Coordinates of C-alpha atoms in Angstrom, one line a residue:
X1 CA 23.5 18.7 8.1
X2 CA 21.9 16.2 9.9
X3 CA 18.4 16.1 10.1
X4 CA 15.9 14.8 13.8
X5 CA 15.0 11.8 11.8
X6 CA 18.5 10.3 11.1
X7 CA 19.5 11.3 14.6
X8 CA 16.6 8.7 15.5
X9 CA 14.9 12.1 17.2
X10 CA 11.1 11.3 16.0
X11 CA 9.7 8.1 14.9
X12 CA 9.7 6.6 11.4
X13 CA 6.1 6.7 12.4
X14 CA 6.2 10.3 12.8
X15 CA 8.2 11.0 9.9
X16 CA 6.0 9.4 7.2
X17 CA 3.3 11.1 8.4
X18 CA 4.8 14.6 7.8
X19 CA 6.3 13.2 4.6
X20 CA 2.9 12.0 3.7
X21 CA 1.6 15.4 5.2
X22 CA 3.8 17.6 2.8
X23 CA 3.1 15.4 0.2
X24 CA -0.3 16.0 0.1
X25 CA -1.8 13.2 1.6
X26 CA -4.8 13.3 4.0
X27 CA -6.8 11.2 6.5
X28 CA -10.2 13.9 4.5
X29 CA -9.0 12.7 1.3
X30 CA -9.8 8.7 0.7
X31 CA -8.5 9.2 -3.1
X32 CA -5.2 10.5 -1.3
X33 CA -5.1 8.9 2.1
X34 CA -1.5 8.4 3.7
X35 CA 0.9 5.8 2.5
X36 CA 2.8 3.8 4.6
X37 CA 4.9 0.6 3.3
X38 CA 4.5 -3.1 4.3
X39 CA 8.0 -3.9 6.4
X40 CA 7.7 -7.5 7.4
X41 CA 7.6 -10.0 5.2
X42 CA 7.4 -13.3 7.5
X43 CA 3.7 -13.8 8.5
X44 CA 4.5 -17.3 8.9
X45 CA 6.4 -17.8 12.3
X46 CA 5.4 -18.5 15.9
X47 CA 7.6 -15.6 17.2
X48 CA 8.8 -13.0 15.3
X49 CA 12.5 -12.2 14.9
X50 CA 13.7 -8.2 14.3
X51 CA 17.3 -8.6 14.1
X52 CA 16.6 -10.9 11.1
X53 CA 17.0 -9.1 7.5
X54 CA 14.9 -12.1 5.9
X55 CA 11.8 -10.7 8.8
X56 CA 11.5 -7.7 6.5
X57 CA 10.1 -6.9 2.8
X58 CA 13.1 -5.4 1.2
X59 CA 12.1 -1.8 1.3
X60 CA 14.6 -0.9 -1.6
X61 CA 12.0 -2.8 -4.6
X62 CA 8.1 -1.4 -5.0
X63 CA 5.6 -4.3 -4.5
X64 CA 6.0 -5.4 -7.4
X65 CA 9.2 -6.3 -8.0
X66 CA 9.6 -8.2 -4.3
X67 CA 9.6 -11.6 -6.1
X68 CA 12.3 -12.5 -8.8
X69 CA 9.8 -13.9 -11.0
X70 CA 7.0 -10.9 -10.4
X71 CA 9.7 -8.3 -11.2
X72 CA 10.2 -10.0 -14.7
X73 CA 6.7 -9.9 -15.6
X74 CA 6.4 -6.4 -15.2
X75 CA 9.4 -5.3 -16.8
X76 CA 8.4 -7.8 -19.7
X77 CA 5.2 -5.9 -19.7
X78 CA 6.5 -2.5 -19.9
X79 CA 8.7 -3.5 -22.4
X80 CA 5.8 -5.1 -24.7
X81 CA 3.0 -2.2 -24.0
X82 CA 0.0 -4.4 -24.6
X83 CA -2.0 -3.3 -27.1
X84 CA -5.1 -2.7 -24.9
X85 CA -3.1 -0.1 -22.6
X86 CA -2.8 3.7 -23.5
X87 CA 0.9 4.5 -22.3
X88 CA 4.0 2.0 -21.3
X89 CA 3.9 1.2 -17.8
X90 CA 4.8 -1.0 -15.3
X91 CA 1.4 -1.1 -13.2
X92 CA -1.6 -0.3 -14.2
X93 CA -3.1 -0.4 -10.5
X94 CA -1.6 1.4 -8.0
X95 CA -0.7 0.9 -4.2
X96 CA -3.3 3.3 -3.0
X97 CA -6.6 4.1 -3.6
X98 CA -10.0 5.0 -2.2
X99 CA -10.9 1.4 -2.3
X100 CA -8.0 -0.1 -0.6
X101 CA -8.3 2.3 2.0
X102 CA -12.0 1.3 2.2
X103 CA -11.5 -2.2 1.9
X104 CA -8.7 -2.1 4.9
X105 CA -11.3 -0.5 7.0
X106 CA -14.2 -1.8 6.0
X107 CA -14.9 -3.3 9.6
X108 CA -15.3 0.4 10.8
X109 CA -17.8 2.8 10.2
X110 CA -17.9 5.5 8.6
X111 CA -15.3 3.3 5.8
X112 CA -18.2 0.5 6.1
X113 CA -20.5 2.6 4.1
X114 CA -18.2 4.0 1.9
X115 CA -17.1 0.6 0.9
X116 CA -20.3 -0.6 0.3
X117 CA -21.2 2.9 -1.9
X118 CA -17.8 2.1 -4.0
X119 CA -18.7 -1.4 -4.5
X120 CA -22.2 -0.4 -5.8
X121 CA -24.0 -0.7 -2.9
X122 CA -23.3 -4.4 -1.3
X123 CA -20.0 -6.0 0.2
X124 CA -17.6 -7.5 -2.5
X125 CA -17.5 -11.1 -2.9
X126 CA -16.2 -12.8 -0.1
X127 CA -12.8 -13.6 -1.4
X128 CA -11.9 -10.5 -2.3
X129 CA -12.5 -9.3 1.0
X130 CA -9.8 -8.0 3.3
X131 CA -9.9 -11.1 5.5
X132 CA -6.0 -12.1 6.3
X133 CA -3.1 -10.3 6.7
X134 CA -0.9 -13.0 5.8
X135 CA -2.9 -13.8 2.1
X136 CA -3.1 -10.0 1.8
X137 CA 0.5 -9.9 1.6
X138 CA 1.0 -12.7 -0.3
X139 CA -1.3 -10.8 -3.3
X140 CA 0.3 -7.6 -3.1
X141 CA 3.7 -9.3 -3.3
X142 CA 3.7 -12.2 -5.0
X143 CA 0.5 -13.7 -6.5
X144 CA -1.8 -10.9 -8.3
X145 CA -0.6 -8.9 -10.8
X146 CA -3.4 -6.4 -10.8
X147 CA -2.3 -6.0 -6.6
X148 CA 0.6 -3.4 -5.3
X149 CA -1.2 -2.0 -2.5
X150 CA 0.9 -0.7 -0.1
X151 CA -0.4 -0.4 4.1
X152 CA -2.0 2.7 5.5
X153 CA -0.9 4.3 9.1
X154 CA -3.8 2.1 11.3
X155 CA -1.9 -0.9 10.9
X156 CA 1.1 0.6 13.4
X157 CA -1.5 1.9 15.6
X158 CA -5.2 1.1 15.7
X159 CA -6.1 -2.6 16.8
X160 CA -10.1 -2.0 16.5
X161 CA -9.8 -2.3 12.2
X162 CA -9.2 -5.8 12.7
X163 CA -12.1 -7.0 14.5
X164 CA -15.4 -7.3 13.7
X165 CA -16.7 -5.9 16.5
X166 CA -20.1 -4.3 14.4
X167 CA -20.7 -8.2 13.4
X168 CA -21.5 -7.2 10.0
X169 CA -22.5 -9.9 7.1
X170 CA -19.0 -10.0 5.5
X171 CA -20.0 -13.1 3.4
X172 CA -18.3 -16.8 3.0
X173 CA -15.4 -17.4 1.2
X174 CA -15.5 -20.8 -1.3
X175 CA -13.9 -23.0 1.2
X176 CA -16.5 -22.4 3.6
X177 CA -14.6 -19.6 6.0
X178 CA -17.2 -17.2 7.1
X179 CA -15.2 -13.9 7.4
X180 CA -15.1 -11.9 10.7
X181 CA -12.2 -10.7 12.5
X182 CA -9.3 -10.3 10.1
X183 CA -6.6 -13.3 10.3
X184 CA -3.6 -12.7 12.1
X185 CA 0.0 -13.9 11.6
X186 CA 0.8 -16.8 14.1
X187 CA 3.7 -14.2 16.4
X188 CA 0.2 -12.4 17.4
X189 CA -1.3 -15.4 18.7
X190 CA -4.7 -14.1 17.3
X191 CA -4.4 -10.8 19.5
X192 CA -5.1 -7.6 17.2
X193 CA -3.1 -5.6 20.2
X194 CA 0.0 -7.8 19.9
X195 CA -0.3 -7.3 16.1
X196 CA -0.2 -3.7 16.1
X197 CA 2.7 -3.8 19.0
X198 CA 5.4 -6.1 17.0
X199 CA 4.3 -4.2 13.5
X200 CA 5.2 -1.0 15.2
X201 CA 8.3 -2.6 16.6
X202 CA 8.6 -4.0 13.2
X203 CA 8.6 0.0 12.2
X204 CA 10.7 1.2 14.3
X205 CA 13.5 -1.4 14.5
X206 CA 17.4 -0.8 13.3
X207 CA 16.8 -2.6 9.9
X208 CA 13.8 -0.6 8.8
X209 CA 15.4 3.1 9.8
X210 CA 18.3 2.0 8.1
X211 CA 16.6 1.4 4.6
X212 CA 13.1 3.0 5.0
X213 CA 14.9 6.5 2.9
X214 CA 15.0 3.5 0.2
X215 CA 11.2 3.2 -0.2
X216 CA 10.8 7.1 0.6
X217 CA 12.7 7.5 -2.5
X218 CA 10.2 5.6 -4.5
X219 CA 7.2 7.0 -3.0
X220 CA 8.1 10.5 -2.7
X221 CA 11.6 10.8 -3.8
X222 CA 13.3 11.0 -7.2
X223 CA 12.0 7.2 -8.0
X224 CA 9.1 8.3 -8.4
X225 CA 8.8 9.1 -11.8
X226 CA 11.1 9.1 -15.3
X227 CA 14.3 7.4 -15.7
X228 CA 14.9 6.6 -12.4
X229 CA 11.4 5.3 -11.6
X230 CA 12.0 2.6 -15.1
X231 CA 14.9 1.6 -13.7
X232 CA 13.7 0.7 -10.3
X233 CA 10.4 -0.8 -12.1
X234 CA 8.6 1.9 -10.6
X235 CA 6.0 3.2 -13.5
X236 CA 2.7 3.7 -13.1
X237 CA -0.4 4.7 -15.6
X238 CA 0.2 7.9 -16.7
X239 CA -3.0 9.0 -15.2
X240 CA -1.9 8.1 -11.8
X241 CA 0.3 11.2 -12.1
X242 CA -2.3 13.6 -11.6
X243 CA -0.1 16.8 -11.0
X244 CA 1.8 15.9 -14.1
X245 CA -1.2 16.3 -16.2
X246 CA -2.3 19.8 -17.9
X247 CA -5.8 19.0 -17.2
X248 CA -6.4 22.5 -18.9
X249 CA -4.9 22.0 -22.0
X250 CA -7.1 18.5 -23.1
X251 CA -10.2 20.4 -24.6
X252 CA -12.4 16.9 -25.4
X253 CA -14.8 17.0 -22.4
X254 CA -15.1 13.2 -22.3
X255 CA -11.2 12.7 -22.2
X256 CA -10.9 14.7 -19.8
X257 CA -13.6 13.5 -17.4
X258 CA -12.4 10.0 -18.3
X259 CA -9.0 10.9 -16.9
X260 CA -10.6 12.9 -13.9
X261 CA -13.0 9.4 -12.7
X262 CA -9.3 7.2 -13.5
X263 CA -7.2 9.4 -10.8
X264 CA -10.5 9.8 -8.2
X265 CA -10.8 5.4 -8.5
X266 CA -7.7 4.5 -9.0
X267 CA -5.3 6.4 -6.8
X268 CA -2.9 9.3 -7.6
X269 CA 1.3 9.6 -6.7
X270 CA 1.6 11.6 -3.9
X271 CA 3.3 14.5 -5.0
X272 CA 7.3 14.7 -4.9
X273 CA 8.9 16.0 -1.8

């Protein structure tokens, strides 16, 4: 049977969205706010090429395991299990949560707000800020171990998060950057509508409908969790998998609360479709 997606009948746009849809996801629900995946990986070059494989992130490998040397870590920390964590995992942060979705939005109200209420009332410090899509990458792919954030549907379609158009008081970073609009890769020659255009080109292009079932698998799919999931270094806190825990059945009220504030900061797996 062939389904309207492979026949190229709706968007990978489209079809994430009712993927995230059926997953459970929600634009009324920050704690489970729809996925999307990064697909580029060159925020680098003047133009940007699509018929290039080395343009894209290699949708096949969670964020944490897009670098050779990343990928090692975390398998060498699963297979250790610190002694400070609770379960053997591969992350112990996951790629979406209320305050990544915040923090991607944070230009816009009402997310301003709630950004400000999740960082105790005030802006986080300035380098911490979303302020680049290029360095932003570079964190969730490569640098920080404690970063596997994944993208959120606005950045294929809504040019207005990337400006600061509210002028708010975002801070200065250490090497004197005062941050404002967010930083754009060179191929959108500092246009936030050219962005969104060649990242939902990006989207829709040959190479990503030919791998994106890939990272559906490890989102929503049967990489998501057990055997499959260690073998694709795809683990995540045991918490994180909020459907998979008998809430009911853990009778110490503090465990249980502990558990409850871990999946409403940290971010929950959508469930499997």
């Amino acid at each position: 049977v062939s389904f309207p997606w492979q026949k190229r009948e709706i968007s990978n746009f489209d079809y994430l969205m009712y993927l995230n849809t059926l997953a459970g996801r929600s634009y009324n629900d920050y704690m489970q706010y729809p996925v999307f995946p990064w697909v580029l990986a060159d925020y680098y070059s003047k133009t940007l090429n699509l018929t290039n494989p080395h343009t894209f992130r290699d949708l096949s490998k969670p964020m944490g395991a897009q670098t050779v040397e990343r990928k090692r870590k975390f398998i060498q920390r699963y297979n250790e299990v610190e002694k400070n964590l609770s379960a053997q995992c591969h992350y112990c942060t996951h790629y979406s949560s209320a305050i990544i979705v915040a923090s991607y939005l944070v230009r816009m109200e009402p997310f301003t707000q709630t950004f400000c209420s999740l960082q105790g009332g005030s802006f986080d410090v300035a380098d911490r800020m979303f302020h680049s899509v290029k360095s932003t990458w570079e964190s969730a792919s490569r640098d920080n171990m404690s970063d596997v954030r994944e993208l959120i549907p606005e950045f294929f379609y809504l040019p207005e998060f990337l400006t600061n158009a509210n002028h708010f008081e975002l801070g200065c970073m250490q090497d004197g950057t005062v941050l404002g609009d967010v930083q754009l890769p060179p191929w959108a020659d500092g246009d936030p509508h050219k962005f969104i255009l060649l990242h939902r080109q990006a989207l829709e292009s040959d190479y990503v409908s030919a791998h994106l079932h890939r990272w559906i698998d490890l989102i929503f799919g049967h990489k998501q969790h057990g055997s499959a999931a260690v073998e694709a270094v795809n683990t995540y806190h045991p918490y994180f998998y909020g459907d998979k825990m008998d809430l009911n059945n853990i009778k110490d009220p503090l465990i249980k609360s502990t558990i409850l504030g871990f999946i409403s900061n940290f971010g929950q797996i959508p469930k499997q479709v």
